[in-house]
Amino acid sequence: MTEDDIYRASTQYRLWSFTPETLASLRATTNAAAADSVRAAFRNLEQHVEDHTDCLTIEEEQKIVSYYCLKTLEFVDFCEYPTNVKATAVQYLKRFYLTNSPMTYHPKEIMQTAVYLAMKAEDTFHSVRSFAEKLDVTTESILASEFLLTQGLRFTFDVRHPFHGLEGGFMELLAFTNGKGEAGPGVKKSPKEIREEMLDMSPPPGKSKAKDIKEIVIRCQTAHGKAKELLKTSALLTDAYFLYSPSQLWLSTLLIVDEPLARFYLDTKLPLTSEVKPKIFTALRQCAEMLRSSPATQPDKEEKKELKRIQKKLEQCRNPQKLDLVAINRAQKRDPDMNGGDGLDENVAKRRKLEREQSMKESEDLFGPVLTDKKG
């Protein structure tokens, strides 16, 4: 099984990979449904008789979600959590808001739960109490939206990141400099020939040609550091994870920071006559263009002004039935079969009861019947 086969079997490919058109359509549907729900909720509360409550547009929703993705990066860096926690938390946030709107659930509340869930998914254990203290919030406010978030994630917590691919590619490049690397299938080049080609490789723009293999090593190390930084910022703040595979992501960052090196690497993997190579480069260039268009990690004065306007507008069009997630969570615990939107309806409750009973029965079948003491 190839790496591509493994990726195509993942939930990330099956559930969270889109074309630009389907991604835009999904967001439009989510925005329209949320706006209808907000207006209906206001009418029910008799706060607004009119049907034209000023709701967020798709673009405004995207800007507010992007802002809280930035806040997620800042918070995780402040806590000094691993890079994978940061990347996973941002993807959880972005995935959740494909089918949910900020007008329904405020990103500030979902963000903290996304980080907590990402820590568990990435095996970075911290008690919910210590985590809540870092945010200066209650543990209940973090746990209140945990099940809601897992529903939005469709109960899929695996996120395939491009970091391992970048590290593997970097190690291969270093192996080539040592004359130990192996070319891909169909590429008839010896390790010695590959090493000589590296020395003859074109330099990056504005740089002089390498004089010896030590300078090539330094060049690879520089490209690796710059590419990794792009993966930790631009790749997380754009739609790249939804549109491209992990291998396309890290190769695109290498293409941005050192195109001749990226071309050299692909030439060691695919023969010059390969029909797929032009298609690969087209995809990589499109991905690289998206990464270059990533929002700045520090919004400028105009962007801050725009975000402030959207925040103010959001406060006026939030769904009044979803304002207090803690209270909703408490109500569900008191009455798990409650109707009315936030609780479980009777059919769902019955189905879950049957699932629990079936799970218990299967457990008994696996380990045998419960042991009892026999007297006499």
Tab-separated table of C-alpha atoms in Angstrom:
chain	number	residue	atom	x	y	z
A	1	MET	CA	0.000	0.000	0.000
A	2	THR	CA	1.438	3.368	-1.035
A	3	GLU	CA	1.425	6.535	1.053
A	4	ASP	CA	-1.250	7.909	-1.267
A	5	ASP	CA	-3.434	4.839	-0.663
A	6	ILE	CA	-3.070	5.286	3.102
A	7	TYR	CA	-4.083	8.947	2.879
A	8	ARG	CA	-7.097	8.188	0.688
A	9	ALA	CA	-8.312	5.740	3.325
A	10	SER	CA	-8.176	8.424	6.038
A	11	THR	CA	-11.178	10.352	7.339
A	12	GLN	CA	-9.411	13.567	6.393
A	13	TYR	CA	-9.583	12.631	2.716
A	14	ARG	CA	-13.039	11.055	2.847
A	15	LEU	CA	-14.790	13.697	4.968
A	16	TRP	CA	-12.686	16.857	4.963
A	17	SER	CA	-11.321	17.185	1.439
A	18	PHE	CA	-13.155	19.426	-1.009
A	19	THR	CA	-12.960	21.256	-4.287
A	20	PRO	CA	-13.077	25.069	-4.105
A	21	GLU	CA	-16.635	24.948	-5.456
A	22	THR	CA	-17.992	22.432	-2.950
A	23	LEU	CA	-16.266	24.266	-0.100
A	24	ALA	CA	-17.864	27.566	-1.104
A	25	SER	CA	-21.257	25.892	-1.524
A	26	LEU	CA	-21.060	24.288	1.915
A	27	ARG	CA	-20.258	27.607	3.569
A	28	ALA	CA	-23.075	29.347	1.723
A	29	THR	CA	-25.548	26.687	2.875
A	30	THR	CA	-24.333	26.966	6.480
A	31	ASN	CA	-24.602	30.755	6.446
A	32	ALA	CA	-28.108	30.745	4.976
A	33	ALA	CA	-29.383	28.132	7.439
A	34	ALA	CA	-27.889	29.992	10.406
A	35	ALA	CA	-29.373	33.310	9.282
A	36	ASP	CA	-32.816	31.717	8.962
A	37	SER	CA	-32.495	30.208	12.444
A	38	VAL	CA	-31.431	33.521	13.961
A	39	ARG	CA	-34.368	35.386	12.449
A	40	ALA	CA	-36.795	32.673	13.530
A	41	ALA	CA	-35.400	32.747	17.077
A	42	PHE	CA	-35.784	36.513	17.297
A	43	ARG	CA	-39.352	36.289	16.029
A	44	ASN	CA	-40.152	33.654	18.666
A	45	LEU	CA	-38.824	35.940	21.365
A	46	GLU	CA	-40.761	38.841	19.844
A	47	GLN	CA	-37.619	40.919	19.906
A	48	HIS	CA	-37.751	41.543	16.177
A	49	VAL	CA	-40.982	41.410	14.231
A	50	GLU	CA	-39.220	42.040	10.922
A	51	ASP	CA	-37.638	39.239	8.938
A	52	HIS	CA	-34.580	41.265	7.926
A	53	THR	CA	-32.263	40.997	10.920
A	54	ASP	CA	-28.813	42.054	9.729
A	55	CYS	CA	-26.896	38.774	9.818
A	56	LEU	CA	-23.265	38.100	9.030
A	57	THR	CA	-22.314	37.482	5.413
A	58	ILE	CA	-20.219	34.479	4.369
A	59	GLU	CA	-17.156	36.718	4.053
A	60	GLU	CA	-17.709	38.207	7.515
A	61	GLU	CA	-18.038	34.754	9.022
A	62	GLN	CA	-14.764	33.760	7.394
A	63	LYS	CA	-12.989	36.812	8.776
A	64	ILE	CA	-14.183	36.220	12.321
A	65	VAL	CA	-13.238	32.527	12.211
A	66	SER	CA	-9.806	33.411	10.802
A	67	TYR	CA	-9.317	35.890	13.642
A	68	TYR	CA	-9.988	33.212	16.248
A	69	CYS	CA	-7.643	30.850	14.420
A	70	LEU	CA	-4.979	33.517	14.977
A	71	LYS	CA	-5.948	33.746	18.642
A	72	THR	CA	-5.614	29.965	18.857
A	73	LEU	CA	-2.056	30.151	17.525
A	74	GLU	CA	-1.206	32.860	20.043
A	75	PHE	CA	-2.698	30.955	22.973
A	76	VAL	CA	-0.986	27.658	22.138
A	77	ASP	CA	2.346	29.452	21.694
A	78	PHE	CA	1.832	31.179	25.041
A	79	CYS	CA	1.215	27.820	26.717
A	80	GLU	CA	4.207	26.315	24.884
A	81	TYR	CA	2.206	23.334	23.674
A	82	PRO	CA	3.640	21.242	20.782
A	83	THR	CA	3.187	22.310	17.162
A	84	ASN	CA	0.833	19.403	16.456
A	85	VAL	CA	-1.550	20.610	19.175
A	86	LYS	CA	-1.608	24.053	17.623
A	87	ALA	CA	-2.186	22.730	14.107
A	88	THR	CA	-4.870	20.257	15.192
A	89	ALA	CA	-6.745	22.838	17.268
A	90	VAL	CA	-6.908	25.257	14.337
A	91	GLN	CA	-8.170	22.527	12.019
A	92	TYR	CA	-10.818	21.526	14.547
A	93	LEU	CA	-12.001	25.127	14.629
A	94	LYS	CA	-12.053	25.436	10.832
A	95	ARG	CA	-13.806	22.088	10.398
A	96	PHE	CA	-16.466	22.932	12.971
A	97	TYR	CA	-17.350	26.176	11.206
A	98	LEU	CA	-17.915	24.495	7.881
A	99	THR	CA	-21.290	23.310	9.135
A	100	ASN	CA	-21.815	25.721	12.036
A	101	SER	CA	-21.989	29.482	12.077
A	102	PRO	CA	-20.440	32.013	14.473
A	103	MET	CA	-23.970	33.397	14.722
A	104	THR	CA	-25.004	30.125	16.362
A	105	TYR	CA	-21.899	29.341	18.422
A	106	HIS	CA	-19.388	32.054	19.222
A	107	PRO	CA	-15.818	31.104	18.158
A	108	LYS	CA	-14.374	32.314	21.463
A	109	GLU	CA	-16.225	29.524	23.287
A	110	ILE	CA	-15.473	26.848	20.697
A	111	MET	CA	-11.792	27.865	20.457
A	112	GLN	CA	-10.945	26.951	24.042
A	113	THR	CA	-12.635	23.563	23.717
A	114	ALA	CA	-10.867	22.937	20.391
A	115	VAL	CA	-7.475	23.424	22.054
A	116	TYR	CA	-8.421	21.144	24.952
A	117	LEU	CA	-9.689	18.439	22.581
A	118	ALA	CA	-6.561	18.801	20.408
A	119	MET	CA	-4.362	18.205	23.456
A	120	LYS	CA	-6.146	14.931	24.119
A	121	ALA	CA	-6.001	13.906	20.469
A	122	GLU	CA	-2.272	14.643	20.281
A	123	ASP	CA	-1.416	12.863	23.568
A	124	THR	CA	-0.511	16.062	25.403
A	125	PHE	CA	-2.191	15.503	28.740
A	126	HIS	CA	-3.272	18.398	30.932
A	127	SER	CA	-6.127	18.247	33.401
A	128	VAL	CA	-9.128	20.330	32.481
A	129	ARG	CA	-8.668	22.239	35.725
A	130	SER	CA	-5.102	23.336	34.959
A	131	PHE	CA	-6.112	24.155	31.387
A	132	ALA	CA	-9.035	26.278	32.581
A	133	GLU	CA	-6.711	28.189	34.905
A	134	LYS	CA	-4.538	29.208	31.954
A	135	LEU	CA	-7.611	30.693	30.270
A	136	ASP	CA	-9.053	32.064	33.495
A	137	VAL	CA	-12.378	30.324	32.840
A	138	THR	CA	-14.359	27.595	34.570
A	139	THR	CA	-13.925	23.936	33.693
A	140	GLU	CA	-17.638	23.795	32.956
A	141	SER	CA	-17.309	26.413	30.198
A	142	ILE	CA	-14.722	24.231	28.461
A	143	LEU	CA	-16.594	20.957	28.810
A	144	ALA	CA	-20.000	22.448	27.934
A	145	SER	CA	-19.196	22.548	24.223
A	146	GLU	CA	-17.030	19.413	24.046
A	147	PHE	CA	-19.751	17.097	22.761
A	148	LEU	CA	-21.047	19.840	20.479
A	149	LEU	CA	-17.579	20.178	18.968
A	150	THR	CA	-17.159	16.428	18.521
A	151	GLN	CA	-20.488	16.359	16.683
A	152	GLY	CA	-19.302	19.161	14.423
A	153	LEU	CA	-16.139	17.186	13.743
A	154	ARG	CA	-18.307	14.195	12.835
A	155	PHE	CA	-16.513	12.269	15.586
A	156	THR	CA	-13.286	12.232	13.553
A	157	PHE	CA	-10.275	13.499	15.486
A	158	ASP	CA	-7.429	12.445	13.219
A	159	VAL	CA	-5.704	15.318	11.401
A	160	ARG	CA	-2.995	14.454	8.881
A	161	HIS	CA	-0.358	17.182	9.060
A	162	PRO	CA	2.457	17.871	6.570
A	163	PHE	CA	5.185	18.178	9.222
A	164	HIS	CA	6.286	14.531	9.088
A	165	GLY	CA	6.472	14.697	5.307
A	166	LEU	CA	8.691	17.782	5.474
A	167	GLU	CA	11.017	16.106	7.980
A	168	GLY	CA	11.221	13.009	5.779
A	169	GLY	CA	11.976	15.070	2.677
A	170	PHE	CA	14.663	17.002	4.544
A	171	MET	CA	16.316	13.778	5.697
A	172	GLU	CA	16.301	12.491	2.111
A	173	LEU	CA	17.971	15.682	0.888
A	174	LEU	CA	20.673	15.329	3.538
A	175	ALA	CA	21.144	11.693	2.511
A	176	PHE	CA	21.665	12.868	-1.083
A	177	THR	CA	24.407	15.216	0.084
A	178	ASN	CA	26.140	12.247	1.729
A	179	GLY	CA	25.886	10.164	-1.439
A	180	LYS	CA	23.544	7.682	0.235
A	181	GLY	CA	20.127	8.650	-1.112
A	182	GLU	CA	18.158	6.411	-3.452
A	183	ALA	CA	16.248	7.661	-6.474
A	184	GLY	CA	12.583	6.834	-7.001
A	185	PRO	CA	11.233	4.085	-9.270
A	186	GLY	CA	12.024	4.754	-12.907
A	187	VAL	CA	14.757	7.308	-12.141
A	188	LYS	CA	18.016	5.698	-13.193
A	189	LYS	CA	20.530	7.728	-11.232
A	190	SER	CA	23.167	6.491	-8.833
A	191	PRO	CA	23.670	8.164	-5.424
A	192	LYS	CA	26.937	9.606	-6.760
A	193	GLU	CA	25.204	11.133	-9.794
A	194	ILE	CA	22.490	12.646	-7.589
A	195	ARG	CA	25.135	14.184	-5.335
A	196	GLU	CA	26.922	15.709	-8.330
A	197	GLU	CA	23.646	17.138	-9.631
A	198	MET	CA	23.069	18.804	-6.265
A	199	LEU	CA	26.374	20.631	-6.617
A	200	ASP	CA	25.352	21.794	-10.096
A	201	MET	CA	21.869	22.890	-8.948
A	202	SER	CA	20.733	26.446	-9.726
A	203	PRO	CA	20.826	28.765	-6.708
A	204	PRO	CA	17.742	30.438	-5.214
A	205	PRO	CA	16.961	33.958	-6.530
A	206	GLY	CA	19.485	36.477	-5.274
A	207	LYS	CA	21.963	33.821	-4.131
A	208	SER	CA	25.235	32.591	-5.603
A	209	LYS	CA	25.886	29.004	-6.655
A	210	ALA	CA	27.145	26.650	-3.939
A	211	LYS	CA	30.889	26.022	-3.969
A	212	ASP	CA	30.878	22.731	-2.094
A	213	ILE	CA	28.583	20.180	-0.485
A	214	LYS	CA	28.708	21.968	2.886
A	215	GLU	CA	26.972	24.972	1.335
A	216	ILE	CA	24.357	22.639	-0.129
A	217	VAL	CA	23.704	21.258	3.360
A	218	ILE	CA	23.294	24.777	4.722
A	219	ARG	CA	20.945	25.563	1.843
A	220	CYS	CA	18.798	22.522	2.668
A	221	GLN	CA	18.722	23.471	6.352
A	222	THR	CA	17.671	27.040	5.515
A	223	ALA	CA	14.906	25.847	3.200
A	224	HIS	CA	13.713	23.374	5.827
A	225	GLY	CA	13.406	26.083	8.500
A	226	LYS	CA	11.551	28.503	6.236
A	227	ALA	CA	9.198	25.803	4.920
A	228	LYS	CA	8.384	24.654	8.442
A	229	GLU	CA	7.491	28.204	9.452
A	230	LEU	CA	5.080	28.449	6.511
A	231	LEU	CA	3.438	25.185	7.549
A	232	LYS	CA	2.994	26.537	11.086
A	233	THR	CA	1.310	29.736	9.868
A	234	SER	CA	0.117	30.101	6.276
A	235	ALA	CA	-0.965	26.479	5.861
A	236	LEU	CA	-3.096	26.726	9.011
A	237	LEU	CA	-4.681	30.094	8.259
A	238	THR	CA	-5.867	29.279	4.728
A	239	ASP	CA	-8.119	26.575	3.267
A	240	ALA	CA	-5.066	24.563	2.192
A	241	TYR	CA	-5.861	21.571	4.441
A	242	PHE	CA	-9.306	21.271	2.809
A	243	LEU	CA	-7.983	21.436	-0.742
A	244	TYR	CA	-4.586	19.738	-0.757
A	245	SER	CA	-2.931	16.631	0.668
A	246	PRO	CA	-0.181	16.810	3.321
A	247	SER	CA	2.497	15.951	0.741
A	248	GLN	CA	1.268	18.708	-1.574
A	249	LEU	CA	1.375	21.144	1.336
A	250	TRP	CA	4.983	20.591	2.346
A	251	LEU	CA	6.207	20.424	-1.259
A	252	SER	CA	4.426	23.728	-1.948
A	253	THR	CA	6.238	25.400	0.941
A	254	LEU	CA	9.545	24.077	-0.412
A	255	LEU	CA	8.590	25.452	-3.824
A	256	ILE	CA	8.020	28.876	-2.245
A	257	VAL	CA	11.277	29.059	-0.291
A	258	ASP	CA	13.594	27.355	-2.831
A	259	GLU	CA	12.061	26.392	-6.172
A	260	PRO	CA	15.246	24.889	-7.712
A	261	LEU	CA	15.621	22.639	-4.664
A	262	ALA	CA	11.977	21.568	-4.903
A	263	ARG	CA	12.383	20.769	-8.601
A	264	PHE	CA	15.552	18.817	-7.903
A	265	TYR	CA	13.796	16.771	-5.220
A	266	LEU	CA	10.882	15.880	-7.511
A	267	ASP	CA	13.310	14.969	-10.308
A	268	THR	CA	14.780	12.327	-7.992
A	269	LYS	CA	11.296	10.874	-7.477
A	270	LEU	CA	9.792	11.004	-10.957
A	271	PRO	CA	11.412	10.345	-14.348
A	272	LEU	CA	11.676	13.269	-16.770
A	273	THR	CA	9.157	11.590	-19.097
A	274	SER	CA	6.530	11.244	-16.362
A	275	GLU	CA	3.094	12.386	-17.532
A	276	VAL	CA	1.952	13.282	-14.019
A	277	LYS	CA	4.841	15.643	-13.257
A	278	PRO	CA	3.282	18.686	-15.039
A	279	LYS	CA	0.009	18.060	-13.174
A	280	ILE	CA	1.868	17.858	-9.875
A	281	PHE	CA	3.628	21.153	-10.509
A	282	THR	CA	0.346	22.806	-11.466
A	283	ALA	CA	-1.233	21.698	-8.184
A	284	LEU	CA	1.835	22.756	-6.202
A	285	ARG	CA	1.854	26.213	-7.788
A	286	GLN	CA	-1.842	26.676	-7.027
A	287	CYS	CA	-1.252	25.612	-3.434
A	288	ALA	CA	1.781	27.900	-3.166
A	289	GLU	CA	-0.315	30.809	-4.411
A	290	MET	CA	-2.885	30.153	-1.711
A	291	LEU	CA	-0.192	30.014	0.966
A	292	ARG	CA	1.241	33.326	-0.242
A	293	SER	CA	-2.207	34.912	0.136
A	294	SER	CA	-2.444	33.893	3.803
A	295	PRO	CA	-3.679	36.594	6.194
A	296	ALA	CA	-1.005	38.279	8.285
A	297	THR	CA	-0.374	36.873	11.738
A	298	GLN	CA	-0.719	40.421	13.059
A	299	PRO	CA	-3.747	42.328	11.640
A	300	ASP	CA	-3.007	45.901	10.597
A	301	LYS	CA	-4.972	48.972	11.663
A	302	GLU	CA	-7.606	48.658	8.929
A	303	GLU	CA	-8.074	44.936	9.539
A	304	LYS	CA	-8.521	45.536	13.262
A	305	LYS	CA	-11.137	48.174	12.505
A	306	GLU	CA	-12.988	45.761	10.231
A	307	LEU	CA	-12.843	42.979	12.822
A	308	LYS	CA	-14.210	45.315	15.479
A	309	ARG	CA	-17.133	46.164	13.188
A	310	ILE	CA	-17.864	42.484	12.544
A	311	GLN	CA	-17.619	41.652	16.259
A	312	LYS	CA	-20.151	44.368	17.025
A	313	LYS	CA	-22.455	43.113	14.290
A	314	LEU	CA	-22.110	39.541	15.554
A	315	GLU	CA	-23.274	40.550	19.029
A	316	GLN	CA	-26.494	41.849	17.456
A	317	CYS	CA	-27.240	38.748	15.394
A	318	ARG	CA	-26.263	35.851	17.650
A	319	ASN	CA	-28.908	33.182	18.035
A	320	PRO	CA	-30.570	33.971	21.411
A	321	GLN	CA	-31.331	30.290	21.964
A	322	LYS	CA	-27.626	29.378	21.901
A	323	LEU	CA	-26.083	32.157	23.962
A	324	ASP	CA	-25.383	30.176	27.140
A	325	LEU	CA	-23.806	26.826	26.299
A	326	VAL	CA	-23.199	26.060	29.978
A	327	ALA	CA	-26.907	26.435	30.783
A	328	ILE	CA	-27.843	24.323	27.760
A	329	ASN	CA	-25.409	21.622	28.861
A	330	ARG	CA	-26.842	21.617	32.385
A	331	ALA	CA	-30.373	21.310	31.020
A	332	GLN	CA	-29.362	18.330	28.878
A	333	LYS	CA	-27.855	16.600	31.885
A	334	ARG	CA	-31.010	17.172	33.947
A	335	ASP	CA	-33.294	15.996	31.175
A	336	PRO	CA	-31.419	14.116	28.422
A	337	ASP	CA	-34.680	13.372	26.621
A	338	MET	CA	-35.808	17.000	26.500
A	339	ASN	CA	-37.186	18.303	23.213
A	340	GLY	CA	-37.039	21.781	21.814
A	341	GLY	CA	-33.860	21.855	19.808
A	342	ASP	CA	-30.993	21.479	22.255
A	343	GLY	CA	-31.899	18.168	23.858
A	344	LEU	CA	-32.222	14.713	22.414
A	345	ASP	CA	-35.534	13.810	20.922
A	346	GLU	CA	-37.236	10.587	21.945
A	347	ASN	CA	-36.106	8.570	18.938
A	348	VAL	CA	-32.451	9.548	19.416
A	349	ALA	CA	-32.633	8.747	23.134
A	350	LYS	CA	-34.124	5.304	22.407
A	351	ARG	CA	-31.514	4.581	19.769
A	352	ARG	CA	-28.676	5.480	22.127
A	353	LYS	CA	-30.182	3.298	24.844
A	354	LEU	CA	-30.282	0.357	22.442
A	355	GLU	CA	-26.685	1.070	21.404
A	356	ARG	CA	-25.561	1.023	25.045
A	357	GLU	CA	-27.404	-2.246	25.684
A	358	GLN	CA	-25.898	-3.793	22.554
A	359	SER	CA	-22.430	-2.641	23.602
A	360	MET	CA	-22.873	-4.250	27.035
A	361	LYS	CA	-24.077	-7.502	25.457
A	362	GLU	CA	-21.068	-7.600	23.110
A	363	SER	CA	-18.795	-7.008	26.089
A	364	GLU	CA	-20.294	-10.023	27.861
A	365	ASP	CA	-19.890	-12.127	24.737
A	366	LEU	CA	-16.227	-11.160	24.529
A	367	PHE	CA	-15.252	-11.730	28.156
A	368	GLY	CA	-17.856	-14.314	29.092
A	369	PRO	CA	-20.832	-14.041	31.471
A	370	VAL	CA	-20.558	-12.272	34.807
A	371	LEU	CA	-19.024	-14.561	37.431
A	372	THR	CA	-21.170	-15.348	40.481
A	373	ASP	CA	-20.369	-17.107	43.713
A	374	LYS	CA	-21.825	-20.614	43.938
A	375	LYS	CA	-22.500	-21.808	47.466
A	376	GLY	CA	-22.967	-25.411	48.441
